[in-house]
Coordinates of C-alpha atoms in Angstrom, one line a residue:
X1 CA 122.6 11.3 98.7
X2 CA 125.6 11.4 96.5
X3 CA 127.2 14.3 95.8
X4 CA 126.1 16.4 93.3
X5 CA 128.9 17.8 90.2
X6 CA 128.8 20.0 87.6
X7 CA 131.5 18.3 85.6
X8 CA 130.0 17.9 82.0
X9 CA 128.8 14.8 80.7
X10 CA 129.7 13.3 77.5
X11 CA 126.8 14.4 75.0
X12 CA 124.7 12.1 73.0
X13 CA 123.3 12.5 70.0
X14 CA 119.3 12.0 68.0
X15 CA 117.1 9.4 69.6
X16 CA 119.3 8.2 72.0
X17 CA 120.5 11.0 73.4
X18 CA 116.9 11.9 73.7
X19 CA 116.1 8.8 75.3
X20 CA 118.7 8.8 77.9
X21 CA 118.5 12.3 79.2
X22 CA 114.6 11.7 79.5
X23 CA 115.2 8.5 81.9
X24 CA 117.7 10.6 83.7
X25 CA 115.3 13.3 84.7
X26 CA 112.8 10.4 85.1
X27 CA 115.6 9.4 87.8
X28 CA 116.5 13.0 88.9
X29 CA 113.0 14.6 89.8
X30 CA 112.8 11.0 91.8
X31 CA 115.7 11.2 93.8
X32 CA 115.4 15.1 94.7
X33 CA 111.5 14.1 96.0
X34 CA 113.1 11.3 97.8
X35 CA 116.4 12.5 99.2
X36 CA 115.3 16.2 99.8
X37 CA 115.0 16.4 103.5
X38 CA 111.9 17.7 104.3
X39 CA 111.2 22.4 105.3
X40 CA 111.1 23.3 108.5
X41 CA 109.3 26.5 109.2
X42 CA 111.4 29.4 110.0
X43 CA 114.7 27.6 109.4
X44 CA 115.4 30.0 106.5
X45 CA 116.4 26.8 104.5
X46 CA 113.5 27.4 101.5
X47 CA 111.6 24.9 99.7
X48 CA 113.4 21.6 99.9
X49 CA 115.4 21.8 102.4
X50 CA 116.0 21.5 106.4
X51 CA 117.1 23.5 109.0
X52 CA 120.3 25.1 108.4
X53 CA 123.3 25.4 110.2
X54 CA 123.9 28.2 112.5
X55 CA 126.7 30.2 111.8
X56 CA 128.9 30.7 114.7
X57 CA 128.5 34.3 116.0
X58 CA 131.8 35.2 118.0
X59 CA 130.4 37.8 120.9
X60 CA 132.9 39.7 122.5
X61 CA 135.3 40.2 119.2
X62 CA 138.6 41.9 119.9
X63 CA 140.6 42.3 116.3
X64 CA 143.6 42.7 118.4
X65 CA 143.3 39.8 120.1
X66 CA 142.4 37.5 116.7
X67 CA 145.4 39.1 114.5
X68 CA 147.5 38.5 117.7
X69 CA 147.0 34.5 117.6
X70 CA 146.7 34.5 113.7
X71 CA 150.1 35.7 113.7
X72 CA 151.2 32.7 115.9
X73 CA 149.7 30.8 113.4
X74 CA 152.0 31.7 110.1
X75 CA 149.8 31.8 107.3
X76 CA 146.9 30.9 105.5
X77 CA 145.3 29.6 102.2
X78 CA 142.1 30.5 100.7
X79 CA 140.3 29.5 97.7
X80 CA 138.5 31.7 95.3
X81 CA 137.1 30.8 91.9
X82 CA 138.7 34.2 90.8
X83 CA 142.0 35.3 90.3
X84 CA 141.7 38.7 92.0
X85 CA 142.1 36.0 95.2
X86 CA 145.4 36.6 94.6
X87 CA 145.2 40.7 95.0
X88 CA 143.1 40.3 98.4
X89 CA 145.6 37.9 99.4
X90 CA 148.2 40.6 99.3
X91 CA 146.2 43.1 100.9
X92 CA 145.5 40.9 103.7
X93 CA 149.9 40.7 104.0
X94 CA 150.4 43.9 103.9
X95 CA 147.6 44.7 106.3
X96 CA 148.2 42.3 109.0
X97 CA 151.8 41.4 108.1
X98 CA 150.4 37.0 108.0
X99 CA 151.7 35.2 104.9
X100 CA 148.5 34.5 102.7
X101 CA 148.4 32.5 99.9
X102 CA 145.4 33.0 97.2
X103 CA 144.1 30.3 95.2
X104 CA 142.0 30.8 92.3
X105 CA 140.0 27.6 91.5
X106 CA 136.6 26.5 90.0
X107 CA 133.7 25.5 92.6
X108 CA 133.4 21.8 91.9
X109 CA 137.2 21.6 92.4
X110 CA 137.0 23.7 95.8
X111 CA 134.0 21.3 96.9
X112 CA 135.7 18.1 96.1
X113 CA 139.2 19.3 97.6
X114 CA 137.8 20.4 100.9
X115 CA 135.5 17.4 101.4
X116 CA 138.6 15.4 100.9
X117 CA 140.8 17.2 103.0
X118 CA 138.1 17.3 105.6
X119 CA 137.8 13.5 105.6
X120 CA 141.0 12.8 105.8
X121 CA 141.8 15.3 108.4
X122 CA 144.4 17.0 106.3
X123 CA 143.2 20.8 105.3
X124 CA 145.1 22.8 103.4
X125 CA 142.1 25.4 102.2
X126 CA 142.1 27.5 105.7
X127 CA 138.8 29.4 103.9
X128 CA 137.2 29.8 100.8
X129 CA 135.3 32.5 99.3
X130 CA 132.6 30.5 96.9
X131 CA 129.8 31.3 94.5
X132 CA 128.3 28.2 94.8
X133 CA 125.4 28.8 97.5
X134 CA 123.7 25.7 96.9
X135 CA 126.2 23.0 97.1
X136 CA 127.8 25.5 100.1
X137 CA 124.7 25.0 102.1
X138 CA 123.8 21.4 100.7
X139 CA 127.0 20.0 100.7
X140 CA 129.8 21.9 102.7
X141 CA 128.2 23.2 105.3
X142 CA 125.5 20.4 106.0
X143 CA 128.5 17.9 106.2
X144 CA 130.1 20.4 108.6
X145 CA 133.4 20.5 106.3
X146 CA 132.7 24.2 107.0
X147 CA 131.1 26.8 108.7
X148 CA 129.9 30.4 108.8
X149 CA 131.7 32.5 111.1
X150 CA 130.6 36.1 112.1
X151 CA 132.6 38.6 113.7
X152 CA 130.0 40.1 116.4
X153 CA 131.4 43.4 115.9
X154 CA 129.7 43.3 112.4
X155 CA 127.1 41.3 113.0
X156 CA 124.6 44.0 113.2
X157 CA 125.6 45.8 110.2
X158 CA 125.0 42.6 108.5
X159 CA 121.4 41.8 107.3
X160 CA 120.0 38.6 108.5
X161 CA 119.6 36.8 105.2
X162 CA 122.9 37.6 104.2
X163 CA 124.5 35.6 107.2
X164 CA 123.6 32.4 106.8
X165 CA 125.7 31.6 104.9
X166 CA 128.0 35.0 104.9
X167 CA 127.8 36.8 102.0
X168 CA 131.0 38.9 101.8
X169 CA 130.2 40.4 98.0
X170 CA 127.8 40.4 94.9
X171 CA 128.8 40.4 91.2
X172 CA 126.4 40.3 87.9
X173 CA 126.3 37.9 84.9
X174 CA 124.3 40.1 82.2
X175 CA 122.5 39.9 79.0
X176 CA 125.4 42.1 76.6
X177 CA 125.5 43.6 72.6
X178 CA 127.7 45.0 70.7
X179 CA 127.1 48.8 70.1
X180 CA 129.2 48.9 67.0
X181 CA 126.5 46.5 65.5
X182 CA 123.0 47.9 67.1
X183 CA 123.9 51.9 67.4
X184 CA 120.1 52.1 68.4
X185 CA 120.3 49.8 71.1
X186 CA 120.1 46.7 72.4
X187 CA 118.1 44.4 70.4
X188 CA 116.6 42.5 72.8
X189 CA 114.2 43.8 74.9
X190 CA 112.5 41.4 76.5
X191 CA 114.0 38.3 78.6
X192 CA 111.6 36.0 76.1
X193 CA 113.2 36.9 72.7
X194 CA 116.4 34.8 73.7
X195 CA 114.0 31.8 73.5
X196 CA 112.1 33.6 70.0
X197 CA 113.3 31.7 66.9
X198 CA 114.2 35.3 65.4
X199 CA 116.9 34.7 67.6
X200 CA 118.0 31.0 67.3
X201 CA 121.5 30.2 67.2
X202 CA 122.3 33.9 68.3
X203 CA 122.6 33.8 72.2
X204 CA 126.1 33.2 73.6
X205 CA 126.8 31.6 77.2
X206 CA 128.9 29.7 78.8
X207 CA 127.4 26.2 79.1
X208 CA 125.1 26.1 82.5
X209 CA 126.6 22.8 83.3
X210 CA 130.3 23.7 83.9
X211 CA 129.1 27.2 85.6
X212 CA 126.9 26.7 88.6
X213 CA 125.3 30.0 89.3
X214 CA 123.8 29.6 85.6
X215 CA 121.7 26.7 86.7
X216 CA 121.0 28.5 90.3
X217 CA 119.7 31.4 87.9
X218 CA 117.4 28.9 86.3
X219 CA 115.9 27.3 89.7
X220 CA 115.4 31.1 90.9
X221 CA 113.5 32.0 87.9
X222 CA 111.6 29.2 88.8
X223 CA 110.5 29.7 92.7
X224 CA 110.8 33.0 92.7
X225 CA 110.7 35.0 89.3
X226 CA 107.1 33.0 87.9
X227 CA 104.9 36.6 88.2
X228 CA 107.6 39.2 86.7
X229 CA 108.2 36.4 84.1
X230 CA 104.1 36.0 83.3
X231 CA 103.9 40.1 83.2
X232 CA 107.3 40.1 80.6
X233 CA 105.5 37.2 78.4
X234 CA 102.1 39.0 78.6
X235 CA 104.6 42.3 77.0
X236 CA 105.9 39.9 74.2
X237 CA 103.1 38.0 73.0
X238 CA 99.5 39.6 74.5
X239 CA 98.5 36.7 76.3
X240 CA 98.8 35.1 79.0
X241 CA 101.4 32.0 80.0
X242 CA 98.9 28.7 80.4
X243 CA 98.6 29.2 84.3
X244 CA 99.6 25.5 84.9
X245 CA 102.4 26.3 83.3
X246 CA 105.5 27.2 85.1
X247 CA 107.2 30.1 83.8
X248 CA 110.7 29.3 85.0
X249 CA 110.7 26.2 83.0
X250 CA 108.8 27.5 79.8
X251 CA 111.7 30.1 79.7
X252 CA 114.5 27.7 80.2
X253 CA 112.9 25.0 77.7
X254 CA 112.7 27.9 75.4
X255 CA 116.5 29.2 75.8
X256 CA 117.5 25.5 75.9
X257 CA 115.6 24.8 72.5
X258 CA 116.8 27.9 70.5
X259 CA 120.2 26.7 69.5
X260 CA 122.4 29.2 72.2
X261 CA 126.1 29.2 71.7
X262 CA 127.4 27.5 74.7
X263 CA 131.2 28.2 75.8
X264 CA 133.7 26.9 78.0
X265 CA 134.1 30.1 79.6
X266 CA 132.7 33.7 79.9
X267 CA 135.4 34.4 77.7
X268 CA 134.6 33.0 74.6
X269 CA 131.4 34.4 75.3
X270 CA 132.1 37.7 75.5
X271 CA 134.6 36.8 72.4
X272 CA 131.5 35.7 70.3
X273 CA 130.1 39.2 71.1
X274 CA 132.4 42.1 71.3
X275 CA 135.8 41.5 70.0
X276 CA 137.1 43.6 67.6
X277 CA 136.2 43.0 64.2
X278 CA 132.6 41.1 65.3
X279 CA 130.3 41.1 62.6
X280 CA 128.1 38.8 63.7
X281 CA 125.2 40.3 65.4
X282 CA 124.6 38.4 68.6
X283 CA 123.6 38.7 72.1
X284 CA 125.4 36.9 75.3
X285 CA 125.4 36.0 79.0
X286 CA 129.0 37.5 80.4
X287 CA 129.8 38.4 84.0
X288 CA 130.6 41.9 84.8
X289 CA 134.3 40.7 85.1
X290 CA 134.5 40.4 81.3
X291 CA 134.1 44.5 80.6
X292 CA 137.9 45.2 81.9
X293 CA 138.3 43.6 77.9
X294 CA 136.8 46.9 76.9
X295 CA 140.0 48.6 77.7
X296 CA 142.3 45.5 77.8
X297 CA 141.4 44.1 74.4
X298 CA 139.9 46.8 72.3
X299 CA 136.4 45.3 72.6
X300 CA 132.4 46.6 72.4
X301 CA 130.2 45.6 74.8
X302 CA 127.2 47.4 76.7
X303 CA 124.4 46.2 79.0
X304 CA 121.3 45.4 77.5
X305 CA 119.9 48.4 79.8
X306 CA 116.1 48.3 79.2
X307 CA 115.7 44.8 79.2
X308 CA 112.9 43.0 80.7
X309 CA 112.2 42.2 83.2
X310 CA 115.6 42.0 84.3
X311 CA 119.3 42.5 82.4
X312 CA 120.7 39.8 84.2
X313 CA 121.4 38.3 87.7
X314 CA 123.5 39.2 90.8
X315 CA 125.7 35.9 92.1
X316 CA 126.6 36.2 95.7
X317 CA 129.8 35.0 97.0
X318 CA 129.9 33.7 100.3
X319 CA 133.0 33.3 102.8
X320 CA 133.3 29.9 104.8
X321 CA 136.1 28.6 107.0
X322 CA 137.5 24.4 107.5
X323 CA 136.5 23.5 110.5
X324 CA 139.5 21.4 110.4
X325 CA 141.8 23.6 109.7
X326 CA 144.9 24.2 111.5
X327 CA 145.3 28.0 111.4
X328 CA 141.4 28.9 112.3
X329 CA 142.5 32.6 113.7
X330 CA 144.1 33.4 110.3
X331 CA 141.2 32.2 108.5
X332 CA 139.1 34.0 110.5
X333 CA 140.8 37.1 110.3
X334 CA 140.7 36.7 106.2
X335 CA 137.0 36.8 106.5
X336 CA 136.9 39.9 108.6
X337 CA 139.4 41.8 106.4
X338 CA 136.8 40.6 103.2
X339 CA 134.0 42.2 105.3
X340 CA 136.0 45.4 105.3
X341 CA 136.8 48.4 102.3
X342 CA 140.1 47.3 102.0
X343 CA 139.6 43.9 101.7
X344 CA 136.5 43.9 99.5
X345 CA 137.7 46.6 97.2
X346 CA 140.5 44.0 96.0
X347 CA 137.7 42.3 94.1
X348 CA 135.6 44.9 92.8
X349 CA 137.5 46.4 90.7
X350 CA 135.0 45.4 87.9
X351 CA 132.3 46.8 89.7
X352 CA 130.1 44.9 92.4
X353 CA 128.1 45.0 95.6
X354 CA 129.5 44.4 99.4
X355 CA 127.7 41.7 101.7
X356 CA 128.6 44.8 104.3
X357 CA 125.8 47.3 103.3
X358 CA 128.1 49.9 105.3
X359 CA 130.9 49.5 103.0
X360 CA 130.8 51.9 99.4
X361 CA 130.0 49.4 96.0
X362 CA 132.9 49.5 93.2
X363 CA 133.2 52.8 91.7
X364 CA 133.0 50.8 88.1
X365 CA 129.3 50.6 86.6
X366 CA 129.5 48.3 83.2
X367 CA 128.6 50.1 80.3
X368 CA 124.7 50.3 80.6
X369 CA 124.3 49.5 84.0
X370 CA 122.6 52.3 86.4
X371 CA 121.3 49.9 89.5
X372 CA 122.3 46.9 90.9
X373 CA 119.5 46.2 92.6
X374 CA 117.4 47.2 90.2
X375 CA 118.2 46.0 86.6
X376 CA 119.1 42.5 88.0
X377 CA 117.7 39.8 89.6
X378 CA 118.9 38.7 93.1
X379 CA 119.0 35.8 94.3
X380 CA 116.7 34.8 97.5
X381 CA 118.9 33.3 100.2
X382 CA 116.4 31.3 101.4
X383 CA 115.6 29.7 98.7
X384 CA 119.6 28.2 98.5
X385 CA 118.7 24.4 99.9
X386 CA 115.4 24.3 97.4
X387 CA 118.5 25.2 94.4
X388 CA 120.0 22.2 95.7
X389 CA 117.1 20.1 96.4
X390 CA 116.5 20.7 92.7
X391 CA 120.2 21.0 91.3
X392 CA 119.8 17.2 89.6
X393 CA 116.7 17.9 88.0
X394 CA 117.2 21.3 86.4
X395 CA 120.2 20.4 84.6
X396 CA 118.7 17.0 83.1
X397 CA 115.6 19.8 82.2
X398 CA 118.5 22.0 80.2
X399 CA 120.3 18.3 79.1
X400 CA 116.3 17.7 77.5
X401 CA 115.6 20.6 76.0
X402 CA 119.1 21.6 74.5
X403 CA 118.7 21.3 70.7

């Protein structure tokens, strides 16, 4: 199959634009039942998918051994699509005394870089730290221009479904408001008022198809949040969703068809909420990052707390390494340092969750947010190649439904 990207399309517009995105997902929900390969049981791989890769366990880890050869190496580059990179990447200096470069760069660019690089035999990304499980699995990782690797030392500290692929840390896009505007609260209380015309043309978010892990949230929804989704409707309306009905998809028709505010970036998202002055009384999808503009730029923002049945999502990030790459100790050894406090903590400083359950989560809760685990939705690991299987189809869905 071709590759699959989440660079925007130009829009159209009335009956045509109508017209075209309909014979697209015509197209889209063809090709994903045609090129999905087909689930094997207990690969792990979800609906949709094959058998993953294995990630490469290394038994027998000496860390004095590794930094030993990573030094003979003389750096290393890794990719991030934040700029705290740039903070681990000193860390990782200081620690180990290895020149280490950060890069902060979007997804689709990483993707399309390494895939390149790969091909031609030239790599410059040593690793990469991404938040794009689905293409990572579908993509980077099926086409071997990476791979997992797993220092055995922590391999058992490690949960299984966090492995494969390895996730090194969580973070939270959330439902926000602006407490200067609602003293009493958030206004929204249940995930289905976004999609209730009493809030059309109110809902802020960066548009789901320049940011990846939106549209992951929306395939989620659909495989794995249809009951908790039925029981939060059932709150709203007394009655029950049409049981033929898939919840996921009723939700996201619904957002799609309310008029949201899409952005180019989490920024004018949180902007359109909580920057000083606001008087526009709003709701919007931001990313934990955004509450350091709290203190930074004067702004009001809180998590919609009691929000059903969930305030948000959690996004892992995972850490892969080139295969091709021509300094695979140092690369290595940057994933191992992300697996440990001092490494992790370099990008939690917003708040956020470690892929090591032995390491302590950020000291910083946003405003509003108590648990984790609890107030968001995580995603399902296993479910990553069924997100891609059906990558195509739910944006052409969101491309359909956007009025």
């Amino acid at each position: 199959m071709p590759s699959r990207s989440f660079r925007a399309r130009p829009r159209l517009t009335g009956r045509h634009r109508r017209t075209a995105v309909a014979l697209a997902l015509a197209g889209a929900l063809g090709a994903a039942a045609a090129c999905a390969p087909s689930g094997t049981a207990g690969s792990g791989a979800g609906p949709g998918a094959g058998p993953r890769v294995k990630p490469v366990i290394e038994t027998g880890f000496d860390l004095d051994r590794l930094v030993a050869a990573a030094k003979k190496e003389g750096g290393v580059t890794v990719y991030d699509s934040t700029g705290d990179i740039t903070k681990t990447a000193a860390a990782f200096t200081a620690e180990y005394g290895i020149k280490a470069t950060g890069v902060k760069s979007k997804v689709g660019d990483t993707l399309e870089k390494m895939t390149r690089e790969n091909q031609a035999g030239n790599a410059t990304i040593d690793a990469t730290f991404y938040e794009d499980g689905p293409s990572l699995v579908g993509q980077l990782l099926a086409q071997k221009v990476v791979y997992t690797w797993i220092p055995g030392s922590l391999a058992q500290d490690i949960p299984v479904p966090r492995q494969n692929p390895l996730q090194v840390l969580s973070k939270g896009n959330m439902w926000v408001y602006n407490p200067k505007l609602f003293p009493k609260g958030c206004p929204v209380r249940n995930i289905w008022d976004l999609a209730d015309p009493a809030w059309k043309g109110k809902v802020a978010l960066q548009d789901p198809l320049g940011k990846p892990n939106i549209v992951e949230f929306f395939n989620q929804l659909k495989s794995g949040g249809d009951t908790r989704l039925r029981q939060a409707y059932r709150a709203k309306y007394g009655k029950d969703l049409p049981a033929g009905e898939s919840a996921g998809e009723a939700w996201v028709k619904g957002l799609a068809g309310n008029s949201p505010i899409l952005t180019s970036s989490d920024d004018d998202a949180a902007a359109a909420v909580a920057s000083p002055n606001q008087t526009k009384e709003r709701v919007a999808l931001v990313s934990n990052a955004k509450f350091r503009d709290v203190k930074d730029k004067n702004y009001s923002m809180r998590v919609c707390a009691g929000m059903q049945p969930w305030a948000g999502y959690q996004y892992p990030k995972f850490a892969a390494v080139a295969t091709k790459t021509k300094h695979p100790n140092a690369a290595r050894l940057f994933v191992y340092f992300m697996l440990t406090q001092a490494g992790v903590d370099t990008q939690m400083n917003t708040g956020g969750v470690p892929g090591n359950p032995r390491l302590e989560p950020g000291s910083f809760m946003p405003d509003g947010l108590t648990d984790w685990n609890g107030q968001l939705l995580v995603f399902d690991p296993d479910r990553l190649g069924g997100d891609f299987a059906n990558l195509q189809a739910m944006q052409d869905y969101w491309r359909l439904n956007h009025r």
